[in-house]
Amino acid sequence: MKAEEYAESAALVTEECTKALKAIEPEKVLEYLEMLTVARKVFFVGVGRVLLSLEAMAKRYAHLGIDTVVVGQITEPAITKDDVLIVGSGSGETMFPAGIAGKAKAIGAKVIHIGSNPNSGLKDVADLFVRIPVESRAKAPDEIHSEQPMTSLFEQSLLLFGDTTALMLVREKHLELDKLWEYHANLE
């Protein structure tokens, strides 16, 4: 291994993330933000590294005053028709998130699927599909190829999508960044 490999690898990762974020349809992002801002609570569900990205999104949105819940938390309240469930799943076929999406839909909540595969089983459940068109297990011909292992590009792009939309909310609501610290954890 050579020292310059770090710079080359970092450049590859950031270039792939930039390409993925630019490929998301801006109209879908605006629809997504509208659904978030009118929801009473915003629930998040995913597994593995996708869940880690969603947890980071939920935390940041909470800093912006959005009432967020990660499915499975011990203090998770009931979801209602006034709430939104965000499902993170590249393939859209992961059993646990897909099952939770179906249950949320049956209760009357809105369902947003953020994923790669527009032809997944979630297409019949989701009220909105925000596509991050990166390489997934579905291997669709129009997916953005990644040289990274497995579905790293989806998970990274999901995290950056959360931070990008958080910034959009800050600007839209004219929030003062210094005042956001009142929502930050203070028992640390």
PDB file of C-alpha atoms in Angstrom:
ATOM      1  CA  MET A   1       0.000   0.000   0.000  1.00  0.00           C
ATOM      2  CA  LYS A   2       1.254   3.468  -0.875  1.00  0.00           C
ATOM      3  CA  ALA A   3       0.618   6.799   0.860  1.00  0.00           C
ATOM      4  CA  GLU A   4      -0.947   8.337  -2.269  1.00  0.00           C
ATOM      5  CA  GLU A   5      -3.622   5.617  -2.241  1.00  0.00           C
ATOM      6  CA  TYR A   6      -5.442   7.480   0.538  1.00  0.00           C
ATOM      7  CA  ALA A   7      -5.807  10.626  -1.582  1.00  0.00           C
ATOM      8  CA  GLU A   8      -6.892   8.565  -4.595  1.00  0.00           C
ATOM      9  CA  SER A   9      -9.446   6.610  -2.569  1.00  0.00           C
ATOM     10  CA  ALA A  10     -10.802   9.764  -0.914  1.00  0.00           C
ATOM     11  CA  ALA A  11     -11.185  11.407  -4.309  1.00  0.00           C
ATOM     12  CA  LEU A  12     -13.022   8.366  -5.682  1.00  0.00           C
ATOM     13  CA  VAL A  13     -15.449   8.270  -2.726  1.00  0.00           C
ATOM     14  CA  THR A  14     -16.238  11.989  -2.851  1.00  0.00           C
ATOM     15  CA  GLU A  15     -16.604  11.978  -6.648  1.00  0.00           C
ATOM     16  CA  GLU A  16     -19.016   9.047  -6.500  1.00  0.00           C
ATOM     17  CA  CYS A  17     -21.048  10.751  -3.747  1.00  0.00           C
ATOM     18  CA  THR A  18     -21.212  13.992  -5.727  1.00  0.00           C
ATOM     19  CA  LYS A  19     -22.402  12.135  -8.819  1.00  0.00           C
ATOM     20  CA  ALA A  20     -25.061  10.278  -6.804  1.00  0.00           C
ATOM     21  CA  LEU A  21     -26.413  13.401  -5.083  1.00  0.00           C
ATOM     22  CA  LYS A  22     -26.628  15.278  -8.392  1.00  0.00           C
ATOM     23  CA  ALA A  23     -28.665  12.401  -9.859  1.00  0.00           C
ATOM     24  CA  ILE A  24     -31.517  12.778  -7.339  1.00  0.00           C
ATOM     25  CA  GLU A  25     -34.550  14.508  -8.872  1.00  0.00           C
ATOM     26  CA  PRO A  26     -34.898  17.981  -7.270  1.00  0.00           C
ATOM     27  CA  GLU A  27     -38.712  17.869  -7.567  1.00  0.00           C
ATOM     28  CA  LYS A  28     -38.781  14.700  -5.466  1.00  0.00           C
ATOM     29  CA  VAL A  29     -36.610  16.405  -2.862  1.00  0.00           C
ATOM     30  CA  LEU A  30     -39.073  19.307  -2.618  1.00  0.00           C
ATOM     31  CA  GLU A  31     -41.992  16.894  -2.275  1.00  0.00           C
ATOM     32  CA  TYR A  32     -40.040  15.014   0.403  1.00  0.00           C
ATOM     33  CA  LEU A  33     -39.400  18.201   2.377  1.00  0.00           C
ATOM     34  CA  GLU A  34     -43.049  19.223   2.135  1.00  0.00           C
ATOM     35  CA  MET A  35     -44.149  15.859   3.549  1.00  0.00           C
ATOM     36  CA  LEU A  36     -41.630  16.182   6.394  1.00  0.00           C
ATOM     37  CA  THR A  37     -42.650  19.678   7.379  1.00  0.00           C
ATOM     38  CA  VAL A  38     -46.385  18.908   7.611  1.00  0.00           C
ATOM     39  CA  ALA A  39     -45.956  15.637   9.531  1.00  0.00           C
ATOM     40  CA  ARG A  40     -46.659  15.486  13.254  1.00  0.00           C
ATOM     41  CA  LYS A  41     -43.820  12.987  13.701  1.00  0.00           C
ATOM     42  CA  VAL A  42     -41.269  11.540  11.297  1.00  0.00           C
ATOM     43  CA  PHE A  43     -40.370   7.888  11.816  1.00  0.00           C
ATOM     44  CA  PHE A  44     -37.302   6.195  10.298  1.00  0.00           C
ATOM     45  CA  VAL A  45     -36.706   2.519   9.530  1.00  0.00           C
ATOM     46  CA  GLY A  46     -33.821   0.654   7.957  1.00  0.00           C
ATOM     47  CA  VAL A  47     -31.229  -1.980   8.806  1.00  0.00           C
ATOM     48  CA  GLY A  48     -27.452  -2.190   8.944  1.00  0.00           C
ATOM     49  CA  ARG A  49     -25.409   0.735   7.668  1.00  0.00           C
ATOM     50  CA  VAL A  50     -28.553   2.250   6.153  1.00  0.00           C
ATOM     51  CA  LEU A  51     -30.012   2.449   9.660  1.00  0.00           C
ATOM     52  CA  LEU A  52     -26.890   4.268  10.853  1.00  0.00           C
ATOM     53  CA  SER A  53     -27.372   6.873   8.109  1.00  0.00           C
ATOM     54  CA  LEU A  54     -31.061   7.200   9.001  1.00  0.00           C
ATOM     55  CA  GLU A  55     -30.258   7.606  12.692  1.00  0.00           C
ATOM     56  CA  ALA A  56     -27.900  10.455  11.789  1.00  0.00           C
ATOM     57  CA  MET A  57     -30.678  12.039   9.692  1.00  0.00           C
ATOM     58  CA  ALA A  58     -33.198  11.684  12.520  1.00  0.00           C
ATOM     59  CA  LYS A  59     -30.760  13.294  14.954  1.00  0.00           C
ATOM     60  CA  ARG A  60     -30.035  16.250  12.670  1.00  0.00           C
ATOM     61  CA  TYR A  61     -33.723  16.818  11.856  1.00  0.00           C
ATOM     62  CA  ALA A  62     -34.447  16.755  15.596  1.00  0.00           C
ATOM     63  CA  HIS A  63     -31.904  19.557  15.980  1.00  0.00           C
ATOM     64  CA  LEU A  64     -34.076  21.518  13.529  1.00  0.00           C
ATOM     65  CA  GLY A  65     -37.170  21.045  15.671  1.00  0.00           C
ATOM     66  CA  ILE A  66     -38.690  18.091  13.784  1.00  0.00           C
ATOM     67  CA  ASP A  67     -40.159  15.415  16.058  1.00  0.00           C
ATOM     68  CA  THR A  68     -38.268  12.284  14.950  1.00  0.00           C
ATOM     69  CA  VAL A  69     -38.480   8.639  15.997  1.00  0.00           C
ATOM     70  CA  VAL A  70     -36.315   5.687  14.987  1.00  0.00           C
ATOM     71  CA  VAL A  71     -38.442   2.547  14.773  1.00  0.00           C
ATOM     72  CA  GLY A  72     -37.474   0.104  17.506  1.00  0.00           C
ATOM     73  CA  GLN A  73     -36.441   2.657  20.117  1.00  0.00           C
ATOM     74  CA  ILE A  74     -37.711   1.682  23.546  1.00  0.00           C
ATOM     75  CA  THR A  75     -39.638   4.981  23.771  1.00  0.00           C
ATOM     76  CA  GLU A  76     -41.181   4.686  20.282  1.00  0.00           C
ATOM     77  CA  PRO A  77     -44.752   6.046  20.296  1.00  0.00           C
ATOM     78  CA  ALA A  78     -47.603   4.850  18.096  1.00  0.00           C
ATOM     79  CA  ILE A  79     -47.547   6.013  14.494  1.00  0.00           C
ATOM     80  CA  THR A  80     -50.711   7.760  13.254  1.00  0.00           C
ATOM     81  CA  LYS A  81     -52.250   9.035  10.038  1.00  0.00           C
ATOM     82  CA  ASP A  82     -50.632  12.412  10.790  1.00  0.00           C
ATOM     83  CA  ASP A  83     -47.124  10.951  10.648  1.00  0.00           C
ATOM     84  CA  VAL A  84     -44.577  10.002   7.990  1.00  0.00           C
ATOM     85  CA  LEU A  85     -42.403   6.894   7.861  1.00  0.00           C
ATOM     86  CA  ILE A  86     -39.114   7.187   5.992  1.00  0.00           C
ATOM     87  CA  VAL A  87     -37.925   3.808   4.772  1.00  0.00           C
ATOM     88  CA  GLY A  88     -34.275   3.559   3.804  1.00  0.00           C
ATOM     89  CA  SER A  89     -33.611   0.538   1.603  1.00  0.00           C
ATOM     90  CA  GLY A  90     -31.499   0.505  -1.524  1.00  0.00           C
ATOM     91  CA  SER A  91     -33.121  -2.613  -2.925  1.00  0.00           C
ATOM     92  CA  GLY A  92     -36.544  -1.905  -1.442  1.00  0.00           C
ATOM     93  CA  GLU A  93     -36.791  -5.601  -0.704  1.00  0.00           C
ATOM     94  CA  THR A  94     -35.289  -5.819   2.786  1.00  0.00           C
ATOM     95  CA  MET A  95     -37.836  -7.739   4.830  1.00  0.00           C
ATOM     96  CA  PHE A  96     -37.949  -5.738   8.073  1.00  0.00           C
ATOM     97  CA  PRO A  97     -38.270  -2.219   6.571  1.00  0.00           C
ATOM     98  CA  ALA A  98     -40.733  -3.479   3.944  1.00  0.00           C
ATOM     99  CA  GLY A  99     -42.910  -5.084   6.632  1.00  0.00           C
ATOM    100  CA  ILE A 100     -42.867  -1.954   8.774  1.00  0.00           C
ATOM    101  CA  ALA A 101     -43.784   0.151   5.709  1.00  0.00           C
ATOM    102  CA  GLY A 102     -46.803  -2.046   5.039  1.00  0.00           C
ATOM    103  CA  LYS A 103     -47.952  -1.781   8.629  1.00  0.00           C
ATOM    104  CA  ALA A 104     -47.512   2.022   8.686  1.00  0.00           C
ATOM    105  CA  LYS A 105     -49.469   2.348   5.437  1.00  0.00           C
ATOM    106  CA  ALA A 106     -52.284   0.182   6.840  1.00  0.00           C
ATOM    107  CA  ILE A 107     -52.487   2.519   9.850  1.00  0.00           C
ATOM    108  CA  GLY A 108     -52.776   5.492   7.506  1.00  0.00           C
ATOM    109  CA  ALA A 109     -49.324   7.064   7.828  1.00  0.00           C
ATOM    110  CA  LYS A 110     -47.561   8.431   4.752  1.00  0.00           C
ATOM    111  CA  VAL A 111     -44.617   6.339   3.572  1.00  0.00           C
ATOM    112  CA  ILE A 112     -41.506   7.693   1.879  1.00  0.00           C
ATOM    113  CA  HIS A 113     -39.058   5.214   0.384  1.00  0.00           C
ATOM    114  CA  ILE A 114     -35.518   6.417  -0.209  1.00  0.00           C
ATOM    115  CA  GLY A 115     -33.784   3.795  -2.304  1.00  0.00           C
ATOM    116  CA  SER A 116     -32.157   2.731  -5.546  1.00  0.00           C
ATOM    117  CA  ASN A 117     -34.646   0.289  -7.027  1.00  0.00           C
ATOM    118  CA  PRO A 118     -37.774   1.897  -8.528  1.00  0.00           C
ATOM    119  CA  ASN A 119     -39.293  -1.540  -9.199  1.00  0.00           C
ATOM    120  CA  SER A 120     -39.196  -2.891  -5.658  1.00  0.00           C
ATOM    121  CA  GLY A 121     -42.154  -4.187  -3.698  1.00  0.00           C
ATOM    122  CA  LEU A 122     -42.241  -0.863  -1.861  1.00  0.00           C
ATOM    123  CA  LYS A 123     -43.486   0.890  -5.008  1.00  0.00           C
ATOM    124  CA  ASP A 124     -47.014  -0.252  -4.114  1.00  0.00           C
ATOM    125  CA  VAL A 125     -46.740   1.026  -0.532  1.00  0.00           C
ATOM    126  CA  ALA A 126     -44.789   4.280  -0.784  1.00  0.00           C
ATOM    127  CA  ASP A 127     -46.528   7.617  -1.226  1.00  0.00           C
ATOM    128  CA  LEU A 128     -43.209   9.014  -2.454  1.00  0.00           C
ATOM    129  CA  PHE A 129     -40.100   7.375  -3.843  1.00  0.00           C
ATOM    130  CA  VAL A 130     -36.875   9.383  -3.693  1.00  0.00           C
ATOM    131  CA  ARG A 131     -34.379   7.583  -5.853  1.00  0.00           C
ATOM    132  CA  ILE A 132     -30.667   7.630  -5.230  1.00  0.00           C
ATOM    133  CA  PRO A 133     -29.804   5.803  -8.467  1.00  0.00           C
ATOM    134  CA  VAL A 134     -26.653   4.053  -7.308  1.00  0.00           C
ATOM    135  CA  GLU A 135     -25.547   0.476  -7.742  1.00  0.00           C
ATOM    136  CA  SER A 136     -27.627  -1.904  -5.669  1.00  0.00           C
ATOM    137  CA  ARG A 137     -28.373  -5.603  -5.451  1.00  0.00           C
ATOM    138  CA  ALA A 138     -31.079  -5.007  -8.079  1.00  0.00           C
ATOM    139  CA  LYS A 139     -28.347  -4.265 -10.682  1.00  0.00           C
ATOM    140  CA  ALA A 140     -30.589  -2.012 -12.804  1.00  0.00           C
ATOM    141  CA  PRO A 141     -28.893  -0.855 -16.021  1.00  0.00           C
ATOM    142  CA  ASP A 142     -29.246   2.852 -15.193  1.00  0.00           C
ATOM    143  CA  GLU A 143     -27.608   2.647 -11.767  1.00  0.00           C
ATOM    144  CA  ILE A 144     -24.453   4.645 -11.053  1.00  0.00           C
ATOM    145  CA  HIS A 145     -21.595   2.160 -10.782  1.00  0.00           C
ATOM    146  CA  SER A 146     -19.415   2.255  -7.676  1.00  0.00           C
ATOM    147  CA  GLU A 147     -15.908   0.952  -7.113  1.00  0.00           C
ATOM    148  CA  GLN A 148     -16.582   0.819  -3.377  1.00  0.00           C
ATOM    149  CA  PRO A 149     -17.510  -2.386  -1.572  1.00  0.00           C
ATOM    150  CA  MET A 150     -21.097  -3.586  -1.526  1.00  0.00           C
ATOM    151  CA  THR A 151     -23.624  -0.748  -1.086  1.00  0.00           C
ATOM    152  CA  SER A 152     -21.319   1.814   0.511  1.00  0.00           C
ATOM    153  CA  LEU A 153     -22.247   4.481  -2.030  1.00  0.00           C
ATOM    154  CA  PHE A 154     -25.953   4.213  -1.184  1.00  0.00           C
ATOM    155  CA  GLU A 155     -25.320   4.476   2.550  1.00  0.00           C
ATOM    156  CA  GLN A 156     -22.965   7.459   2.118  1.00  0.00           C
ATOM    157  CA  SER A 157     -25.354   9.188  -0.267  1.00  0.00           C
ATOM    158  CA  LEU A 158     -28.253   8.638   2.124  1.00  0.00           C
ATOM    159  CA  LEU A 159     -26.308  10.302   4.939  1.00  0.00           C
ATOM    160  CA  LEU A 160     -25.338  13.224   2.697  1.00  0.00           C
ATOM    161  CA  PHE A 161     -28.931  13.484   1.424  1.00  0.00           C
ATOM    162  CA  GLY A 162     -30.001  13.931   5.050  1.00  0.00           C
ATOM    163  CA  ASP A 163     -27.440  16.660   5.639  1.00  0.00           C
ATOM    164  CA  THR A 164     -28.304  18.359   2.343  1.00  0.00           C
ATOM    165  CA  THR A 165     -32.015  18.418   3.125  1.00  0.00           C
ATOM    166  CA  ALA A 166     -31.290  19.608   6.673  1.00  0.00           C
ATOM    167  CA  LEU A 167     -29.383  22.555   5.225  1.00  0.00           C
ATOM    168  CA  MET A 168     -32.303  23.277   2.890  1.00  0.00           C
ATOM    169  CA  LEU A 169     -34.654  23.319   5.898  1.00  0.00           C
ATOM    170  CA  VAL A 170     -32.337  25.647   7.820  1.00  0.00           C
ATOM    171  CA  ARG A 171     -32.357  28.076   4.903  1.00  0.00           C
ATOM    172  CA  GLU A 172     -36.101  27.767   4.212  1.00  0.00           C
ATOM    173  CA  LYS A 173     -37.023  28.348   7.857  1.00  0.00           C
ATOM    174  CA  HIS A 174     -34.350  31.059   8.311  1.00  0.00           C
ATOM    175  CA  LEU A 175     -33.027  29.219  11.347  1.00  0.00           C
ATOM    176  CA  GLU A 176     -30.107  30.739  13.196  1.00  0.00           C
ATOM    177  CA  LEU A 177     -27.380  28.125  13.438  1.00  0.00           C
ATOM    178  CA  ASP A 178     -26.201  29.263  16.877  1.00  0.00           C
ATOM    179  CA  LYS A 179     -29.710  28.790  18.289  1.00  0.00           C
ATOM    180  CA  LEU A 180     -29.895  25.165  17.141  1.00  0.00           C
ATOM    181  CA  TRP A 181     -27.684  24.129  20.057  1.00  0.00           C
ATOM    182  CA  GLU A 182     -30.748  24.285  22.323  1.00  0.00           C
ATOM    183  CA  TYR A 183     -31.885  21.044  20.641  1.00  0.00           C
ATOM    184  CA  HIS A 184     -28.494  19.348  21.020  1.00  0.00           C
ATOM    185  CA  ALA A 185     -27.941  16.684  23.683  1.00  0.00           C
ATOM    186  CA  ASN A 186     -26.647  18.236  26.880  1.00  0.00           C
ATOM    187  CA  LEU A 187     -26.113  15.210  29.101  1.00  0.00           C
ATOM    188  CA  GLU A 188     -22.877  14.309  27.364  1.00  0.00           C
TER     189      GLU A 188
END
